[in-house]
Coordinates of C-alpha atoms and ligand atoms in Angstrom, one line a residue:
M1 CA 0.0 0.0 0.0
N2 CA 1.0 3.5 -0.2
P3 CA -0.5 6.4 1.5
S4 CA -0.3 10.5 0.6
N5 CA -0.7 10.3 2.7
R6 CA 1.0 7.2 2.9
R7 CA -0.6 3.9 3.2
R8 CA -0.6 0.8 1.6
V9 CA 0.3 2.5 -1.0
G10 CA 2.8 2.3 0.1
V11 CA 2.8 5.3 -0.9
L12 CA 0.5 7.3 -0.2
F13 CA -0.3 6.7 2.2
T14 CA -3.4 7.8 3.6
M15 CA -5.9 6.0 4.9
S16 CA -9.3 6.5 4.4
A17 CA -11.1 8.1 7.2
I18 CA -14.4 6.5 6.5
A19 CA -16.5 4.2 8.3
G20 CA -14.8 1.0 9.0
S21 CA -11.3 2.0 9.5
S22 CA -10.9 0.4 12.7
A23 CA -8.2 -1.0 14.9
N24 CA -10.1 -3.6 16.8
A25 CA -8.8 -6.2 19.0
Q26 CA -7.7 -9.5 17.5
T27 CA -10.1 -12.1 16.5
T28 CA -9.0 -15.4 17.7
S29 CA -11.7 -17.8 18.6
S30 CA -12.2 -19.0 22.2
A31 CA -13.5 -22.3 20.9
S32 CA -11.4 -25.4 21.3
P33 CA -9.5 -26.7 18.2
S34 CA -12.0 -29.5 17.6
D35 CA -14.9 -27.0 17.7
S36 CA -13.3 -24.6 15.3
T37 CA -12.0 -27.0 12.7
S38 CA -14.5 -27.4 9.8
A39 CA -15.7 -30.6 8.2
P40 CA -14.1 -30.8 4.8
I41 CA -16.1 -29.2 1.9
R42 CA -15.8 -29.4 -1.9
D43 CA -17.4 -28.1 -5.1
V44 CA -17.2 -24.6 -3.7
R45 CA -19.1 -21.9 -5.6
Y46 CA -19.8 -18.2 -4.7
D47 CA -22.5 -16.1 -6.2
V48 CA -22.4 -12.3 -6.0
T49 CA -25.5 -10.3 -7.0
F50 CA -25.3 -6.5 -7.5
T51 CA -27.9 -4.9 -9.7
K52 CA -29.1 -1.3 -10.0
A53 CA -31.6 -2.0 -7.2
H54 CA -28.8 -3.3 -5.0
A55 CA -26.8 -0.2 -5.9
Q56 CA -29.5 2.0 -4.7
A57 CA -29.6 0.2 -1.3
R58 CA -25.8 0.1 -1.2
L59 CA -25.7 -3.7 -0.6
V60 CA -24.5 -6.9 -2.2
E61 CA -26.1 -10.3 -2.0
V62 CA -23.6 -13.1 -1.5
S63 CA -24.1 -16.9 -1.4
M64 CA -21.7 -19.8 -1.0
T65 CA -22.7 -23.3 -2.0
F66 CA -20.7 -26.5 -1.4
S67 CA -21.1 -30.2 -0.7
T68 CA -20.0 -32.1 2.4
T69 CA -20.0 -35.7 3.2
S70 CA -19.2 -35.4 6.9
S71 CA -21.8 -35.3 9.7
S72 CA -19.6 -32.8 11.6
P73 CA -20.3 -29.1 11.6
V74 CA -19.0 -26.9 8.8
V75 CA -17.2 -23.9 10.3
L76 CA -16.9 -20.9 8.0
S77 CA -15.0 -17.6 8.6
L78 CA -14.6 -14.3 7.0
P79 CA -11.1 -12.7 7.0
A80 CA -10.4 -10.1 9.7
W81 CA -7.9 -8.2 7.4
T82 CA -6.7 -7.9 3.8
P83 CA -3.0 -8.5 3.0
G84 CA -1.4 -5.2 2.3
A85 CA -3.7 -3.3 4.7
Y86 CA -2.0 -4.1 7.9
E87 CA -4.9 -3.6 10.4
I88 CA -7.7 -5.7 11.8
T89 CA -11.0 -4.6 10.2
N90 CA -13.3 -7.6 10.8
Y91 CA -15.3 -7.6 7.6
A92 CA -18.0 -9.7 9.3
R93 CA -19.4 -6.5 10.8
W94 CA -21.0 -5.5 7.5
V95 CA -22.9 -8.9 7.2
T96 CA -26.6 -8.9 7.6
A97 CA -29.5 -11.4 7.1
F98 CA -27.2 -14.5 7.4
N99 CA -29.0 -17.7 6.4
A100 CA -28.1 -21.4 5.9
T101 CA -29.9 -24.2 4.2
A102 CA -29.0 -27.8 3.4
D103 CA -30.7 -29.8 0.6
G104 CA -33.1 -26.9 0.4
R105 CA -34.2 -26.9 4.0
P106 CA -33.1 -24.5 6.9
V107 CA -30.4 -25.8 9.1
S108 CA -29.2 -24.7 12.5
W109 CA -26.2 -22.4 12.8
D110 CA -24.5 -20.2 15.4
K111 CA -21.4 -18.0 15.8
L112 CA -18.1 -19.2 17.3
D113 CA -16.6 -15.7 17.2
Y114 CA -17.4 -12.5 15.5
D115 CA -16.0 -13.7 12.2
T116 CA -17.0 -17.3 12.3
W117 CA -20.2 -19.3 11.7
R118 CA -20.8 -22.9 12.6
I119 CA -23.3 -24.7 10.3
R120 CA -24.9 -28.1 11.2
P121 CA -25.9 -29.8 8.0
A122 CA -27.0 -32.9 9.9
G123 CA -26.2 -35.4 7.1
A124 CA -27.5 -33.2 4.2
K125 CA -25.1 -33.1 1.3
S126 CA -25.6 -29.8 -0.5
V127 CA -25.3 -26.7 1.7
K128 CA -25.9 -23.0 0.9
V129 CA -25.2 -20.1 3.1
S130 CA -26.2 -16.5 2.1
F131 CA -26.1 -13.0 3.5
R132 CA -26.3 -9.4 2.5
Y133 CA -23.3 -7.2 2.7
A134 CA -23.4 -3.5 3.3
A135 CA -21.1 -1.6 0.9
D136 CA -20.8 1.8 2.3
S137 CA -17.0 2.2 3.1
L138 CA -14.7 4.1 0.8
D139 CA -11.5 2.2 1.5
N140 CA -9.5 0.1 -0.9
A141 CA -9.7 -2.9 1.4
I142 CA -13.5 -2.7 1.9
A143 CA -16.7 -2.7 -0.2
W144 CA -18.1 0.6 -1.5
A145 CA -21.2 1.0 -3.6
K146 CA -22.6 4.0 -5.6
P147 CA -25.8 4.1 -7.7
D148 CA -23.8 2.9 -10.7
F149 CA -20.8 1.1 -9.2
L150 CA -19.4 -1.4 -6.7
L151 CA -15.8 -2.0 -5.4
L152 CA -15.8 -5.4 -3.8
N153 CA -12.8 -7.2 -2.1
G154 CA -12.9 -11.0 -1.8
T155 CA -11.8 -10.8 1.8
N156 CA -15.0 -8.9 2.5
V157 CA -17.4 -11.6 1.5
F158 CA -15.8 -15.0 0.6
L159 CA -16.2 -17.4 3.5
F160 CA -13.5 -20.1 4.0
P161 CA -13.6 -23.4 6.0
E162 CA -11.7 -23.0 9.3
G163 CA -8.7 -25.3 9.7
Q164 CA -9.0 -26.8 6.2
P165 CA -6.4 -26.2 3.5
A166 CA -6.7 -22.9 1.6
E167 CA -5.7 -24.7 -1.6
Y168 CA -9.2 -25.3 -2.9
A169 CA -10.6 -24.2 -6.2
A170 CA -13.7 -22.1 -6.4
T171 CA -16.0 -20.5 -9.0
V172 CA -17.5 -17.0 -8.7
E173 CA -20.5 -15.9 -10.8
I174 CA -21.4 -12.2 -10.8
H175 CA -25.1 -11.4 -11.4
T176 CA -25.6 -7.9 -12.5
D177 CA -27.4 -5.8 -15.1
G178 CA -26.7 -6.5 -18.8
D179 CA -25.3 -3.1 -19.5
W180 CA -22.9 -3.1 -16.5
R181 CA -19.2 -4.0 -16.8
I182 CA -17.1 -6.2 -14.6
A183 CA -13.3 -5.8 -14.1
T184 CA -11.2 -8.2 -12.0
G185 CA -7.9 -10.0 -12.1
M186 CA -9.7 -13.4 -11.9
S187 CA -9.6 -15.8 -14.8
S188 CA -12.7 -16.4 -16.8
A189 CA -14.3 -19.8 -16.0
G190 CA -15.6 -20.1 -19.6
Q191 CA -19.2 -19.1 -18.9
P192 CA -20.2 -15.4 -19.1
R193 CA -19.5 -13.4 -15.9
T194 CA -18.1 -16.5 -14.3
F195 CA -14.6 -16.7 -12.9
S196 CA -12.4 -19.2 -11.2
A197 CA -9.5 -19.3 -8.7
S198 CA -7.4 -22.3 -7.9
T199 CA -6.8 -21.4 -4.3
Y200 CA -8.5 -19.2 -1.6
H201 CA -5.4 -17.0 -1.5
D202 CA -5.9 -16.2 -5.2
L203 CA -9.7 -15.8 -4.8
V204 CA -9.4 -13.1 -2.2
D205 CA -6.5 -11.3 -3.9
M206 CA -8.5 -10.2 -7.0
P207 CA -11.0 -7.4 -6.2
F208 CA -14.0 -6.5 -8.5
F209 CA -15.3 -3.4 -10.1
I210 CA -18.9 -3.8 -11.2
G211 CA -21.1 -1.2 -12.9
K212 CA -20.3 1.8 -15.1
F213 CA -16.7 2.8 -15.4
D214 CA -14.1 3.5 -18.2
V215 CA -11.7 0.8 -19.2
D216 CA -9.1 0.5 -21.9
S217 CA -6.0 -1.6 -22.5
A218 CA -2.5 -1.5 -23.9
R219 CA 0.5 -3.8 -24.3
V220 CA 3.3 -3.0 -21.9
S221 CA 6.3 -5.2 -21.5
E222 CA 4.6 -7.7 -23.9
K223 CA 1.5 -8.2 -21.6
W224 CA -1.9 -6.6 -21.4
I225 CA -2.4 -3.8 -19.0
R226 CA -6.0 -2.6 -18.3
Y227 CA -6.8 0.8 -16.9
A228 CA -10.3 0.9 -15.2
T229 CA -11.4 4.2 -13.8
Y230 CA -14.5 5.2 -11.9
P231 CA -16.5 7.4 -12.2
A232 CA -16.8 7.2 -16.0
G233 CA -15.2 10.4 -17.4
S234 CA -13.1 11.0 -14.2
V235 CA -9.8 10.4 -16.2
S236 CA -10.2 11.5 -19.8
S237 CA -8.4 12.9 -22.8
S238 CA -5.0 14.3 -22.0
V239 CA -5.0 13.2 -18.3
R240 CA -5.8 9.7 -19.4
Q241 CA -3.1 9.8 -22.0
S242 CA -0.6 11.1 -19.4
A243 CA -1.6 8.2 -17.0
W244 CA -0.9 5.7 -19.8
D245 CA 2.4 7.4 -20.6
Q246 CA 3.4 7.0 -17.0
L247 CA 2.4 3.3 -16.8
K248 CA 4.4 2.6 -20.0
K249 CA 7.4 4.3 -18.5
V250 CA 7.5 2.8 -15.0
I251 CA 6.7 -0.8 -15.7
P252 CA 9.7 -1.8 -17.9
P253 CA 12.3 -0.7 -15.4
E254 CA 10.5 -2.8 -12.7
V255 CA 10.4 -5.8 -15.0
A256 CA 14.2 -5.4 -15.6
V257 CA 14.9 -5.8 -11.9
F258 CA 13.3 -9.2 -11.7
G259 CA 13.8 -10.3 -15.3
E260 CA 10.2 -11.4 -15.8
V261 CA 6.6 -10.2 -15.9
P262 CA 4.7 -12.2 -13.3
W263 CA 1.2 -11.7 -14.6
D264 CA -0.6 -12.6 -17.8
S265 CA -2.5 -9.3 -17.6
Y266 CA -2.6 -6.6 -15.0
T267 CA -5.5 -4.3 -14.1
V268 CA -5.1 -0.8 -12.6
M269 CA -8.4 -0.1 -10.8
Q270 CA -8.8 3.5 -9.9
I271 CA -11.5 5.4 -8.0
V272 CA -11.6 9.2 -7.8
D273 CA -13.9 10.7 -5.2
S274 CA -14.1 14.1 -3.6
S275 CA -14.8 12.8 -0.2
Y276 CA -11.4 11.0 -0.1
M277 CA -8.7 12.8 1.7
G278 CA -5.3 12.0 0.1
A279 CA -4.5 9.1 -2.2
S280 CA -3.9 5.5 -1.5
G281 CA -3.3 2.2 -3.2
L282 CA -3.7 -1.4 -2.3
E283 CA -1.7 -4.0 -4.1
H284 CA -2.7 -7.4 -5.4
Q285 CA -0.9 -10.1 -7.5
N286 CA -2.2 -8.9 -10.9
S287 CA -4.1 -5.7 -10.0
H288 CA -4.2 -2.8 -7.6
V289 CA -6.9 -0.5 -6.3
D290 CA -6.2 3.2 -6.0
I291 CA -8.5 5.8 -4.4
L292 CA -7.6 9.4 -5.1
G293 CA -9.0 12.8 -4.1
P294 CA -9.6 14.8 -7.3
Q295 CA -6.5 16.9 -6.7
Y296 CA -4.3 13.8 -7.0
V297 CA -5.5 13.0 -10.5
G298 CA -2.6 13.9 -12.8
S299 CA -0.5 15.0 -9.9
E300 CA 3.2 14.3 -9.4
F301 CA 2.2 11.7 -6.9
Q302 CA 0.2 9.7 -9.4
P303 CA 3.1 7.9 -11.2
S304 CA 4.8 7.3 -7.9
L305 CA 1.6 5.5 -6.7
Y306 CA 1.3 3.4 -9.9
A307 CA 5.0 2.5 -9.7
H308 CA 4.8 1.5 -6.0
E309 CA 1.7 -0.6 -6.3
I310 CA 2.9 -2.4 -9.4
F311 CA 6.3 -3.2 -7.9
H312 CA 4.4 -4.9 -5.2
S313 CA 3.3 -7.6 -7.6
W314 CA 6.8 -8.9 -7.2
N315 CA 7.8 -7.6 -3.8
V316 CA 5.3 -8.7 -1.2
K317 CA 2.6 -10.4 -3.3
R318 CA 5.2 -13.0 -4.4
L319 CA 8.6 -12.4 -2.7
R320 CA 7.6 -11.8 0.9
P321 CA 8.8 -12.4 4.5
A322 CA 8.4 -15.9 5.9
D323 CA 6.3 -14.4 8.7
M324 CA 3.5 -13.8 6.1
W325 CA 3.9 -17.1 4.2
P326 CA 1.2 -18.2 3.9
Y327 CA -1.2 -15.4 4.7
R328 CA -3.5 -16.1 7.7
Y329 CA -6.7 -14.2 7.6
S330 CA -8.2 -14.6 11.0
R331 CA -5.6 -12.8 13.1
P332 CA -2.9 -10.1 12.8
Q333 CA 0.3 -11.3 11.0
P334 CA 3.0 -8.9 12.1
T335 CA 6.5 -8.9 10.7
P336 CA 9.6 -6.8 11.2
W337 CA 10.2 -6.7 7.5
L338 CA 7.7 -4.2 6.2
W339 CA 10.6 -1.9 5.7
V340 CA 11.6 -4.2 2.8
S341 CA 8.1 -5.0 1.6
E342 CA 6.9 -1.4 1.7
G343 CA 10.0 0.8 2.1
I344 CA 12.2 -0.9 -0.6
T345 CA 9.1 -1.0 -2.8
D346 CA 9.0 2.8 -2.4
Y347 CA 12.7 3.0 -3.3
Y348 CA 12.0 1.1 -6.5
A349 CA 9.1 3.4 -7.3
D350 CA 11.5 6.3 -7.3
L351 CA 14.0 4.3 -9.3
A352 CA 11.2 3.3 -11.8
E353 CA 10.4 7.0 -12.2
V354 CA 13.9 8.0 -12.9
R355 CA 14.9 5.0 -14.9
G356 CA 11.7 5.2 -17.0
G357 CA 12.1 9.0 -17.6
V358 CA 9.1 10.2 -15.6
V359 CA 11.5 12.4 -13.5
D360 CA 15.1 13.4 -14.2
A361 CA 18.1 12.9 -11.9
K362 CA 17.3 16.1 -10.0
G363 CA 13.7 14.9 -9.5
F364 CA 15.0 11.6 -8.1
L365 CA 17.3 13.4 -5.7
A366 CA 14.4 15.6 -4.6
L367 CA 12.2 12.6 -3.9
T368 CA 15.1 11.2 -1.8
A369 CA 15.7 14.5 0.1
E370 CA 11.9 14.7 0.9
K371 CA 12.2 11.2 2.6
I372 CA 15.3 12.3 4.5
N373 CA 13.6 15.4 5.8
E374 CA 10.5 13.4 6.8
V375 CA 12.6 10.8 8.7
T376 CA 14.7 13.5 10.3
A377 CA 11.7 15.3 11.6
A378 CA 10.1 12.1 13.1
A379 CA 10.8 10.4 16.4
P380 CA 13.7 7.9 16.2
V381 CA 12.3 4.5 15.5
A382 CA 14.0 1.2 14.5
L383 CA 12.8 0.0 11.1
Q384 CA 12.0 -3.4 12.6
D385 CA 9.9 -1.8 15.3
A386 CA 8.0 0.5 13.0
S387 CA 7.2 -2.5 10.8
L388 CA 5.8 -4.5 13.7
N389 CA 4.0 -1.6 15.3
T390 CA 1.9 -0.5 12.3
W391 CA -0.9 -3.0 13.2
V392 CA -1.8 -0.9 16.3
H393 CA -1.5 2.5 14.5
P394 CA 0.9 4.1 17.0
I395 CA 0.1 7.8 17.7
D396 CA 3.7 9.0 17.9
G397 CA 4.0 9.8 14.2
T398 CA 6.0 6.6 13.3
E399 CA 2.9 4.6 12.1
Y400 CA 4.1 4.6 8.4
L401 CA 7.8 5.6 8.9
Y402 CA 8.9 2.3 7.5
Y403 CA 7.9 3.7 4.1
P404 CA 10.3 6.6 3.7
K405 CA 12.9 5.2 6.1
G406 CA 12.8 1.7 4.6
S407 CA 13.2 3.4 1.1
L408 CA 16.3 5.2 2.3
A409 CA 17.6 2.0 3.8
G410 CA 17.3 0.6 0.3
L411 CA 19.3 3.4 -1.1
L412 CA 22.1 2.9 1.5
L413 CA 22.2 -0.8 0.8
D414 CA 22.2 -0.2 -2.9
I415 CA 25.2 2.2 -2.6
M416 CA 27.1 -0.1 -0.2
I417 CA 26.6 -3.1 -2.5
R418 CA 27.7 -1.2 -5.6
D419 CA 30.7 0.2 -3.8
A420 CA 31.8 -3.2 -2.4
S421 CA 31.4 -4.9 -5.7
D422 CA 32.9 -2.2 -7.9
N423 CA 29.4 -1.6 -9.2
K424 CA 29.2 -5.2 -10.6
K425 CA 26.2 -5.9 -8.3
S426 CA 23.3 -3.9 -6.9
L427 CA 20.2 -4.2 -4.7
D428 CA 18.6 -5.4 -7.9
D429 CA 20.6 -8.6 -7.6
V430 CA 19.4 -9.1 -4.0
M431 CA 15.7 -8.7 -5.1
R432 CA 16.0 -10.9 -8.1
G433 CA 18.0 -13.5 -6.2
L434 CA 15.5 -13.8 -3.4
Y435 CA 12.6 -13.8 -5.9
Q436 CA 14.2 -16.9 -7.4
S437 CA 15.4 -18.6 -4.2
A438 CA 12.4 -17.9 -1.9
Y439 CA 9.3 -17.2 -3.9
K440 CA 10.1 -19.5 -6.8
R441 CA 10.6 -22.3 -4.3
G442 CA 7.3 -21.7 -2.6
K443 CA 8.4 -20.0 0.6
G444 CA 9.0 -16.7 2.2
F445 CA 12.4 -15.1 3.0
T446 CA 14.0 -15.2 6.4
A447 CA 16.4 -12.7 8.1
M448 CA 19.2 -15.2 7.2
D449 CA 18.1 -15.3 3.5
W450 CA 18.0 -11.5 3.3
W451 CA 21.4 -10.7 4.9
T452 CA 23.1 -13.5 3.1
A453 CA 21.9 -12.2 -0.2
V454 CA 22.9 -8.6 0.7
S455 CA 26.4 -9.8 1.8
S456 CA 26.8 -12.0 -1.2
A457 CA 26.0 -9.2 -3.6
A458 CA 28.5 -7.0 -1.7
N459 CA 31.5 -9.2 -2.3
G460 CA 31.1 -10.9 1.1
K461 CA 31.0 -7.7 3.2
S462 CA 29.3 -8.2 6.6
F463 CA 26.2 -6.1 7.3
A464 CA 25.8 -7.2 10.9
A465 CA 26.9 -3.8 12.3
F466 CA 24.7 -2.0 9.8
D467 CA 21.7 -4.1 10.8
A468 CA 22.4 -3.5 14.5
A469 CA 22.7 0.2 14.1
Y470 CA 20.2 1.1 11.4
I471 CA 17.6 -1.7 11.0
D472 CA 17.2 -3.2 14.4
G473 CA 18.7 0.0 16.0
R474 CA 17.7 3.7 15.9
E475 CA 21.0 5.4 14.9
P476 CA 20.6 8.3 12.4
F477 CA 21.5 7.1 8.9
P478 CA 25.2 7.6 7.9
W479 CA 24.6 10.0 5.0
E480 CA 28.0 11.7 5.4
T481 CA 30.0 8.5 4.8
V482 CA 27.7 6.6 2.4
L483 CA 26.4 9.2 0.0
P484 CA 29.9 10.2 -1.3
L485 CA 30.4 6.6 -2.4
A486 CA 27.7 7.3 -5.0
G487 CA 29.0 10.8 -5.9
L488 CA 26.3 12.5 -3.8
R489 CA 26.2 14.7 -0.8
I490 CA 23.9 16.4 1.6
H491 CA 23.4 20.1 1.3
Q492 CA 21.6 21.9 4.1
E493 CA 21.3 25.7 4.1
R494 CA 21.1 27.8 7.2
V495 CA 17.9 29.9 7.3
P496 CA 17.5 33.0 9.5
R497 CA 15.0 32.2 12.3
L498 CA 13.1 34.8 14.3
G499 CA 11.6 32.2 16.8
V500 CA 7.9 33.2 16.7
T501 CA 4.7 31.5 15.7
T502 CA 2.3 33.9 14.0
Q503 CA -1.2 34.1 12.8
Q504 CA -2.8 36.3 10.1
D505 CA -5.8 38.3 11.2
A506 CA -7.6 41.4 9.7
A507 CA -5.0 43.8 11.2
G508 CA -1.9 41.9 10.0
I509 CA 0.4 39.2 11.2
V510 CA 0.2 38.8 14.9
V511 CA 2.7 37.1 17.2
R512 CA 1.2 34.1 19.1
D513 CA 4.2 32.4 20.7
I514 CA 7.8 33.2 21.2
A515 CA 10.6 30.6 21.6
P516 CA 12.6 31.2 24.8
G517 CA 16.1 32.5 23.9
S518 CA 15.2 33.2 20.3
S519 CA 16.1 36.3 18.4
A520 CA 12.5 37.6 18.9
A521 CA 12.6 37.0 22.7
R522 CA 15.9 38.7 23.1
A523 CA 14.7 41.7 21.1
G524 CA 11.7 42.1 23.3
V525 CA 8.9 40.9 21.0
R526 CA 5.7 40.1 23.0
P527 CA 2.7 38.0 22.2
G528 CA 0.1 40.2 20.6
D529 CA 2.6 42.4 18.7
Y530 CA 2.0 42.8 15.0
L531 CA 5.1 42.2 12.8
V532 CA 5.6 45.0 10.3
S533 CA 9.1 44.3 8.9
I534 CA 12.2 42.4 9.6
G535 CA 15.5 43.9 8.4
D536 CA 13.5 46.4 6.3
I537 CA 11.7 43.6 4.5
A538 CA 7.9 43.9 4.9
V539 CA 6.4 40.7 6.4
D540 CA 3.5 40.8 3.9
D541 CA 5.9 40.8 1.0
Q542 CA 5.0 37.8 -1.2
Q543 CA 8.7 37.0 -1.5
F544 CA 9.5 37.5 2.2
G545 CA 11.3 34.2 2.7
A546 CA 13.4 34.4 -0.4
R547 CA 14.3 38.0 0.3
I548 CA 15.4 37.3 3.9
R549 CA 17.5 34.4 2.8
A550 CA 19.1 36.5 0.0
K551 CA 19.8 39.4 2.4
Y552 CA 21.0 37.4 5.4
G553 CA 22.0 34.0 4.2
A554 CA 25.7 34.7 4.2
S555 CA 25.6 36.9 7.4
M556 CA 27.2 36.0 10.7
E557 CA 25.2 34.6 13.6
G558 CA 24.6 37.6 16.0
A559 CA 24.6 40.3 13.3
P560 CA 22.2 43.1 14.0
L561 CA 18.6 42.6 13.0
A562 CA 16.0 45.4 13.0
I563 CA 12.5 44.2 13.9
K564 CA 9.6 46.7 13.3
I565 CA 6.4 46.0 15.2
R566 CA 3.1 47.5 16.0
R567 CA 2.0 47.3 19.7
G568 CA -1.3 48.9 20.3
A569 CA -1.2 52.4 18.7
E570 CA 2.6 52.5 18.7
T571 CA 5.1 51.5 16.1
L572 CA 8.3 50.3 17.6
M573 CA 11.7 49.5 16.1
L574 CA 13.3 46.7 18.2
Q575 CA 17.0 45.8 17.9
G576 CA 17.6 42.1 17.6
E577 CA 20.4 39.7 16.6
L578 CA 20.4 37.3 13.8
Q579 CA 20.0 33.6 14.6
F580 CA 20.1 30.7 12.2
A581 CA 18.4 27.3 12.1
P582 CA 19.0 24.4 9.8
G583 CA 16.9 24.5 6.6
E584 CA 15.6 21.6 4.5
I585 CA 18.1 18.9 3.7
M586 CA 18.8 18.6 -0.1
V587 CA 20.7 15.9 -1.9
E588 CA 23.0 17.0 -4.7
P589 CA 25.7 15.6 -7.0
D590 CA 29.2 16.0 -5.5
P591 CA 31.3 17.9 -8.0
T592 CA 34.5 16.4 -6.4
A593 CA 33.3 12.8 -6.9
G594 CA 35.8 10.4 -8.4
P595 CA 35.1 8.1 -11.4
K596 CA 34.0 5.1 -9.3
A597 CA 31.5 7.2 -7.3
V598 CA 30.2 8.7 -10.6
M599 CA 29.8 5.3 -12.1
I600 CA 27.8 4.1 -9.0
R601 CA 25.6 7.2 -9.2
E602 CA 24.9 6.6 -12.9
G603 CA 24.3 2.9 -12.2
I604 CA 21.6 3.7 -9.6
L605 CA 19.9 6.3 -11.9
K606 CA 20.0 4.1 -15.0
G607 CA 19.7 0.6 -13.5
T608 CA 23.0 -0.5 -14.9
V609 CA 26.1 -2.4 -13.4
A610 CA 29.6 -2.8 -14.6
R611 CA 30.1 -5.9 -16.8
Ligands
LIG1 ZN1 2.9 -0.5 -0.5

């Protein structure tokens, strides 16, 4: 994910603030194992009905039919969360009118926990359970209906048998009006509007758009990409052309990292809605769902969001930490590795943008500097801890810090690997190697797998101290020593600082608070004073900040500073002294860099290594 607020999106990271974003307690059953293990079931089929009448009521009708030969109870659960959205949501809370029949007759059922139903077929062979599902939550992990549209996630509505293997095939038939469309990553089952999945994991990883929306397709990296956007007309003409241009630029550099396209086709599913604050994406194996506030359509953030979510189809949907292999849907599944799954995904989103030509080298360095500033301003937190903590939405500002900080850890590792290998290897080798050695062998990666791959790419260099200080530890990142290895350096200007917080009112700019010991405090500025000018520059000058920096940027700390204020009816000229504070951190090419460092810098920007 990605939030813009950063969220799944890894990027952006925002979460929706709508009904249903909840951080409830976990959901484990109190029932004994024998009670909570379902009888085996087979011939599983789901039916989803969403017509114009359902749209008006903002609900979906769902049924599940299966056969069973056991006389034991069938125990069915709904997931408590959706992979990629690392929080407990308990989708069962939107279920109403639950009903169960067997061989056409009502059968008894009860609840074992808030996500789990126990059905007693009593020897009957063919069982059907059905319910209605309220679709009123604008969130890329939940269900959301409008009069002409539905977003539906499989985790919301597809029940699974508790304690039984997830590797069962299932069919889904969508019943909707004849003039409405369906978009999903699921494969056609041959019949119209009927789809199939070979495992429950696939089934719930392929959300649906149903209704009226725009969709078009293009070949990118020799596979079909579909672009489905709701509402119809929300992304049209030049804006749509530009979105396609971005997709065609960011996908090939990502394919180059892994050496293969992992999907037969990929669907970008995008909703634009004015009630949504920020922008957010949620990744799946061959699709992703974006929700954007209108101001994000065509913004600089848009290609970053696409690049982030699509990179996830390799990193996390396929290559993922062993802690999340396989996914478990009934309870939280924390891992200390989200800094790789999300943060390094975000590093590759930046790389895809620069390698694909969406941004230039300067733009890439600006994206990097933005992350350094964000991490510098936040509370110190270890990447492993931030990764684990996200499930409980900590309030100290570190909830999504594994995105920018993990991305920066990716840059550090990339530089150190390239330096140690004379630019013959890179972080790309680590990602591609683990994709082959873990994912392709049907398992997740462990800490040993990760650090062995990093060390091996870096010519045997040990990363134990790096891990202890910067991944498991909270030390500030070593920019001063690592950036020069890639011909880069930090540049931080001093900016003159008065030390006041102000507010604009009808009479001008009024001082609210004064920092003790600041330039303003020492000059005698008081709360309630109106600022008129500082160093002869009027505070209402549109270019005030730039003019102050131009006039005083090269001055000495303590140089005289005239502060003109209004206090009541008086205008006073106070004599202050210049103080400086550190400004924004920038990352820039180092003009003194040697040939090896320049080669490493170019290698990162272009995705190349020495041969
Ligand atoms: Zn993400």
